[in-house]
């Protein structure tokens, strides 16, 4: 049973899920009527760390259970790592899949914006937020 206390191996091809709130800063409507995630969804103004779920340890239903109004996007682990970010396993009492995308030390505002934009551009919708056209 000791294996359960060990953090999971996080591979480059694993998927990270990010919950998305339905606010104009996080979701942009494109001219064709489709929606994309904004870079704001991959920024945190306080720590720079972005809260995500390691997909192989949860389900979409569990990730959204207490947040049914939110959406869900996924990115591959290799992307933030290629930008110098660390993926840190950070389970909570309620969520064994919780991880953080942690920026490199001394990251500049310019590189923070660039990295967030790259993550947003590759994010793939899994679940759209409720009332996305409101």
Short mmCIF file of C-alpha atoms in Angstrom, two decimals:
data_model
loop_
_atom_site.label_atom_id
_atom_site.label_comp_id
_atom_site.label_asym_id
_atom_site.label_seq_id
_atom_site.Cartn_x
_atom_site.Cartn_y
_atom_site.Cartn_z
CA UNK A 1 0.00 0.00 0.00
CA UNK A 2 2.99 2.35 0.32
CA UNK A 3 2.89 2.98 -3.42
CA UNK A 4 -0.27 5.04 -2.96
CA UNK A 5 1.76 7.64 -1.03
CA UNK A 6 4.28 8.07 -3.83
CA UNK A 7 3.58 10.86 -6.29
CA UNK A 8 2.61 9.65 -9.76
CA UNK A 9 5.12 9.80 -12.55
CA UNK A 10 4.10 12.71 -14.78
CA UNK A 11 5.09 11.95 -18.36
CA UNK A 12 5.51 14.44 -21.19
CA UNK A 13 2.57 12.87 -23.05
CA UNK A 14 0.20 13.06 -20.07
CA UNK A 15 -2.68 15.52 -20.24
CA UNK A 16 -3.45 18.41 -17.91
CA UNK A 17 -6.99 19.71 -17.53
CA UNK A 18 -7.74 23.33 -16.67
CA UNK A 19 -11.18 24.47 -15.50
CA UNK A 20 -12.41 27.49 -17.45
CA UNK A 21 -14.79 30.13 -16.11
CA UNK A 22 -17.22 31.85 -18.44
CA UNK A 23 -15.88 35.39 -18.32
CA UNK A 24 -14.78 37.54 -21.27
CA UNK A 25 -11.20 37.61 -19.99
CA UNK A 26 -10.92 33.82 -20.27
CA UNK A 27 -12.96 33.07 -23.40
CA UNK A 28 -12.82 34.78 -26.76
CA UNK A 29 -15.34 34.39 -29.55
CA UNK A 30 -13.77 34.09 -32.98
CA UNK A 31 -15.23 35.62 -36.18
CA UNK A 32 -16.53 32.19 -37.25
CA UNK A 33 -18.61 31.90 -34.05
CA UNK A 34 -16.31 29.38 -32.38
CA UNK A 35 -14.59 30.03 -29.06
CA UNK A 36 -11.02 29.80 -27.89
CA UNK A 37 -9.44 30.04 -24.49
CA UNK A 38 -7.69 33.32 -23.74
CA UNK A 39 -4.18 33.47 -22.36
CA UNK A 40 -5.73 34.85 -19.14
CA UNK A 41 -6.84 31.30 -18.34
CA UNK A 42 -3.20 30.28 -17.99
CA UNK A 43 -2.05 33.12 -15.74
CA UNK A 44 -2.22 33.64 -12.02
CA UNK A 45 -1.49 37.15 -10.90
CA UNK A 46 -0.29 36.21 -7.42
CA UNK A 47 2.02 33.20 -7.61
CA UNK A 48 2.21 32.56 -11.33
CA UNK A 49 1.20 28.96 -10.59
CA UNK A 50 -1.72 27.55 -12.57
CA UNK A 51 -3.98 24.97 -10.95
CA UNK A 52 -4.70 21.94 -13.14
CA UNK A 53 -5.75 18.29 -12.94
CA UNK A 54 -3.62 15.37 -14.07
CA UNK A 55 -6.14 13.73 -16.38
CA UNK A 56 -4.99 10.16 -15.80
CA UNK A 57 -5.95 10.47 -12.11
CA UNK A 58 -9.50 11.77 -12.51
CA UNK A 59 -12.51 12.03 -14.78
CA UNK A 60 -14.18 15.03 -16.37
CA UNK A 61 -17.15 14.49 -14.07
CA UNK A 62 -14.95 14.61 -10.95
CA UNK A 63 -13.00 17.64 -12.18
CA UNK A 64 -16.25 19.57 -12.65
CA UNK A 65 -18.32 18.03 -9.81
CA UNK A 66 -18.24 21.11 -7.59
CA UNK A 67 -17.99 23.51 -10.55
CA UNK A 68 -20.70 22.40 -13.02
CA UNK A 69 -20.90 25.86 -14.60
CA UNK A 70 -17.24 25.80 -15.65
CA UNK A 71 -15.67 24.39 -18.77
CA UNK A 72 -12.63 22.19 -19.19
CA UNK A 73 -9.69 22.30 -21.60
CA UNK A 74 -6.65 20.11 -21.93
CA UNK A 75 -3.02 20.62 -22.81
CA UNK A 76 -0.17 18.14 -23.00
CA UNK A 77 2.44 18.20 -20.21
CA UNK A 78 5.31 18.59 -22.67
CA UNK A 79 4.19 22.11 -23.65
CA UNK A 80 4.65 23.93 -20.32
CA UNK A 81 7.78 21.88 -19.69
CA UNK A 82 9.20 23.00 -23.05
CA UNK A 83 8.68 26.59 -21.85
CA UNK A 84 10.65 25.97 -18.66
CA UNK A 85 7.67 25.38 -16.35
CA UNK A 86 7.57 22.58 -13.80
CA UNK A 87 4.59 20.34 -13.28
CA UNK A 88 4.24 19.76 -9.54
CA UNK A 89 1.98 17.12 -8.06
CA UNK A 90 -0.10 18.92 -5.39
CA UNK A 91 -2.96 16.67 -4.23
CA UNK A 92 -5.58 18.00 -1.88
CA UNK A 93 -7.82 16.09 0.53
CA UNK A 94 -10.60 16.29 -2.05
CA UNK A 95 -8.58 15.92 -5.25
CA UNK A 96 -5.77 13.43 -5.83
CA UNK A 97 -5.37 14.72 -9.41
CA UNK A 98 -4.46 18.31 -8.47
CA UNK A 99 -1.21 19.66 -9.90
CA UNK A 100 0.38 23.05 -10.46
CA UNK A 101 2.05 24.44 -13.54
CA UNK A 102 4.88 26.44 -11.92
CA UNK A 103 6.71 29.10 -13.92
CA UNK A 104 10.48 29.33 -14.06
CA UNK A 105 12.10 31.47 -11.37
CA UNK A 106 12.50 35.13 -12.26
CA UNK A 107 10.06 34.88 -15.16
CA UNK A 108 9.46 38.26 -16.78
CA UNK A 109 6.00 39.66 -17.53
CA UNK A 110 6.76 39.38 -21.24
CA UNK A 111 7.69 35.68 -21.05
CA UNK A 112 4.75 35.02 -18.72
CA UNK A 113 2.37 36.46 -21.31
CA UNK A 114 4.08 34.57 -24.14
CA UNK A 115 3.91 31.25 -22.28
CA UNK A 116 0.25 31.74 -21.32
CA UNK A 117 -0.58 32.54 -24.96
CA UNK A 118 1.16 29.38 -26.19
CA UNK A 119 -0.70 27.22 -23.69
CA UNK A 120 -4.02 28.86 -24.60
CA UNK A 121 -3.40 28.41 -28.33
CA UNK A 122 -2.89 24.66 -27.91
CA UNK A 123 -5.69 24.11 -25.39
CA UNK A 124 -8.40 21.77 -26.63
CA UNK A 125 -11.97 22.10 -25.40
CA UNK A 126 -13.38 19.10 -23.56
CA UNK A 127 -16.41 20.76 -21.97
CA UNK A 128 -17.77 24.21 -22.75
CA UNK A 129 -18.83 26.37 -19.78
CA UNK A 130 -22.55 26.81 -19.21
CA UNK A 131 -24.10 29.85 -20.85
CA UNK A 132 -21.07 30.42 -23.05
CA UNK A 133 -23.02 32.72 -25.36
CA UNK A 134 -24.36 34.89 -22.53
#
